[in-house]
Coordinates of C-alpha atoms in Angstrom, one line a residue:
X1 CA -13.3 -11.9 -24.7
X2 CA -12.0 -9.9 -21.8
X3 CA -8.7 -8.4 -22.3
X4 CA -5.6 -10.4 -20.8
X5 CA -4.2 -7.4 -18.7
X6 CA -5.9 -4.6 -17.0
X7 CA -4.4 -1.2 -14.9
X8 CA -6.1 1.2 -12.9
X9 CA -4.8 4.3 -11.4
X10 CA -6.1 4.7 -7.7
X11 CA -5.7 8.6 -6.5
X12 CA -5.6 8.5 -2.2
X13 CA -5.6 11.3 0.2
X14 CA -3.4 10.6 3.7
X15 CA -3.3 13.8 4.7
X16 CA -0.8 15.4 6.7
X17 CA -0.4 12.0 9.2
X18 CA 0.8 8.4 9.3
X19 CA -2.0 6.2 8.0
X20 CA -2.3 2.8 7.0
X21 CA -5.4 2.8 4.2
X22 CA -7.4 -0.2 3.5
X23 CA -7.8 -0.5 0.2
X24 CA -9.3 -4.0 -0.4
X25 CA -12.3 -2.9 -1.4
X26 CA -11.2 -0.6 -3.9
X27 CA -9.1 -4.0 -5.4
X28 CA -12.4 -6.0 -5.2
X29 CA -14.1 -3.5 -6.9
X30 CA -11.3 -3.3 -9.5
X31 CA -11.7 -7.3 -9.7
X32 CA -15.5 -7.1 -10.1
X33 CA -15.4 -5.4 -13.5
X34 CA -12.3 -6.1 -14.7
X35 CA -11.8 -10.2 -13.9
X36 CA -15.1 -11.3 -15.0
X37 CA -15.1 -14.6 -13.0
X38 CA -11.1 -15.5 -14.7
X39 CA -8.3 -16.6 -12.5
X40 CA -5.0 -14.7 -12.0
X41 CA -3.1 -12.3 -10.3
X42 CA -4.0 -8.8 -8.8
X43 CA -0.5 -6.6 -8.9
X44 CA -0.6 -4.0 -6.5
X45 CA 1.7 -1.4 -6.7
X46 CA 2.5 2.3 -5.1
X47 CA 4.3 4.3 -7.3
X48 CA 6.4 6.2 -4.4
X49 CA 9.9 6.3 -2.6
X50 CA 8.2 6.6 1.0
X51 CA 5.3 4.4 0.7
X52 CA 4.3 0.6 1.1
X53 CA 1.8 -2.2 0.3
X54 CA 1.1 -4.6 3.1
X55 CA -1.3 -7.6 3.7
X56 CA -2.3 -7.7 7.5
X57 CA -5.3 -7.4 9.4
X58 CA -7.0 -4.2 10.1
X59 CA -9.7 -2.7 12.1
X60 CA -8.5 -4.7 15.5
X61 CA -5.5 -2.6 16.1
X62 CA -2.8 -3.6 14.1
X63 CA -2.8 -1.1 11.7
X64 CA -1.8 1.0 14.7
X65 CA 0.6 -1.7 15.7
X66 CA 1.8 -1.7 12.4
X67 CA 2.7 2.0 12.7
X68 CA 3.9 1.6 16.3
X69 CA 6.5 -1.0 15.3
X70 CA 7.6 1.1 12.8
X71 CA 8.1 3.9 14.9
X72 CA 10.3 1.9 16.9
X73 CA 12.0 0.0 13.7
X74 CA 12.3 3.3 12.1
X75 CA 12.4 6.9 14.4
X76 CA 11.4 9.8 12.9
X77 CA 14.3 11.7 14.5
X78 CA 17.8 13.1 12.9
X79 CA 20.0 9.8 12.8
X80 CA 18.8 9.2 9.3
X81 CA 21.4 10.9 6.4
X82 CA 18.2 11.9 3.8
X83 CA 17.5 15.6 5.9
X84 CA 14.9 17.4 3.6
X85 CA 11.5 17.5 4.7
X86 CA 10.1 17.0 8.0
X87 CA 12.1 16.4 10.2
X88 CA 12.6 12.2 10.4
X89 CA 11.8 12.2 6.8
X90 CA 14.8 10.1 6.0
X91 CA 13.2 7.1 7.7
X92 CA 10.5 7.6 5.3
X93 CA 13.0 6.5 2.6
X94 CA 14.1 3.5 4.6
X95 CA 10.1 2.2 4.6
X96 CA 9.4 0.6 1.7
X97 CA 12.8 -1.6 2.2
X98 CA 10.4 -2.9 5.1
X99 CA 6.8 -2.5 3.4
X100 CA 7.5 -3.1 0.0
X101 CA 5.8 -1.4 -2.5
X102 CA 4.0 -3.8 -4.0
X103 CA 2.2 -6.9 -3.7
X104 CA 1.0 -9.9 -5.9
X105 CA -1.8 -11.9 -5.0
X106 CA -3.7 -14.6 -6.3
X107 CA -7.6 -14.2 -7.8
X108 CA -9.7 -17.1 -8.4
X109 CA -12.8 -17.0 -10.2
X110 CA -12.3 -13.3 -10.4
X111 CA -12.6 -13.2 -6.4
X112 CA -9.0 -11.7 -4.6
X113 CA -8.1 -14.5 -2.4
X114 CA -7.3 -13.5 0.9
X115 CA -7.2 -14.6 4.2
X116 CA -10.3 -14.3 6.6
X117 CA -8.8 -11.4 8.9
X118 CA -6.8 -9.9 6.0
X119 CA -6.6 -6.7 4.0
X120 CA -4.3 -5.1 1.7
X121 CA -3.1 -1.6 2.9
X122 CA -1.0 1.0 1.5
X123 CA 1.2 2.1 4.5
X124 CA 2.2 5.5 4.4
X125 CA 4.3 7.4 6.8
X126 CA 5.2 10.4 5.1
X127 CA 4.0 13.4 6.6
X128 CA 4.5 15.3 3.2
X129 CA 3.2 13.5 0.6
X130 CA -0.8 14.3 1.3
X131 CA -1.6 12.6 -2.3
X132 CA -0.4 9.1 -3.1
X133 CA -1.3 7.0 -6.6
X134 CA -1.4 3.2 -6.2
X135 CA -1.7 0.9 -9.3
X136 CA -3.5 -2.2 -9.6
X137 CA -2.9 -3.9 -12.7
X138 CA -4.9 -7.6 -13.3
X139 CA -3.3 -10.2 -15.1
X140 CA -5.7 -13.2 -16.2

C-alpha cells in the first residue's frame, strides 16, 4: 500500500537575478513515483521570507510580466523600512504577501491537474538568496 503522505525536499539555484523557475516538471516527477495512480493533493511549499509559489503560464512572456508587474507593484528602491541587503531588499519581504508561498493543487489519478497553458513557478526576486528549498509534500 503506498504510504498516505509523502515530502520531498527540492534544492534550486537562482542565482544572483530575479527569476521565475518552472518547476512542474520536477512536481510531475515527484507525482510519478510517489502518487501511484491515487487522487489527492500536491502541497507546494517554499520554505523562505522573500520567495513565492505561483500558477501562471510561462514560456510566452509572462513570467517576465510577472516580474515586470512586480517591479512596478513593488520597487526595488529605499521607500521600503527592512534596509539590509541589496539595496530594495525590503520589497523582497513584502513578496510573498503577493506570491504566497505556497500552493495546493489537486491530483487525479496521480496526474497534477493543471490548466492547459499553466505551470507552477517559484517566484523569486531576491538578489541574495542564490539557493532556495521548495517542499512538495503529497497527500493521497
Amino acid at each position: 500500500m503506498s504510504t498516505p503522505f509523502t515530502t520531498r525536499v527540492l534544492n534550486v539555484s537562482t542565482g544572483s537575478v530575479e527569476r521565475v523557475v518552472d518547476l512542474t516538471r520536477d512536481c510531475e516527477n515527484f507525482l510519478s513515483e510517489v502518487a501511484a495512480g491515487r487522487d489527492g493533493l500536491l502541497n507546494i511549499f517554499v520554505p523562505h521570507a522573500t520567495a513565492g509559489i505561483a500558477v501562471i503560464e510561462t514560456g510566452a512572456g509572462s513570467d517576465d510580466d510577472l516580474l515586470a508587474a512586480l517591479h512596478t507593484l513593488l520597487p526595488a528602491d529605499d521607500r521600503w523600512q527592512h534596509r539590509h541587503g541589496t539595496p530594495g531588499h525590503g520589497r523582497d519581504h513584502v513578496l510573498p504577501a503577493l506570491v504566497p508561498p505556497h500552493a495546493t493543487l489537486p491530483v487525479i489519478g496521480g496526474t497534477l491537474e493543471l490548466g492547459t497553458w499553466q505551470s507552477v513557478c517559484l517566484v523569486d526576486t531576491n538578489k541574495d538568496n542564490a539557493r532556495r528549498e521548495v517542499r512538495l509534500s503529497f497527500l493521497g
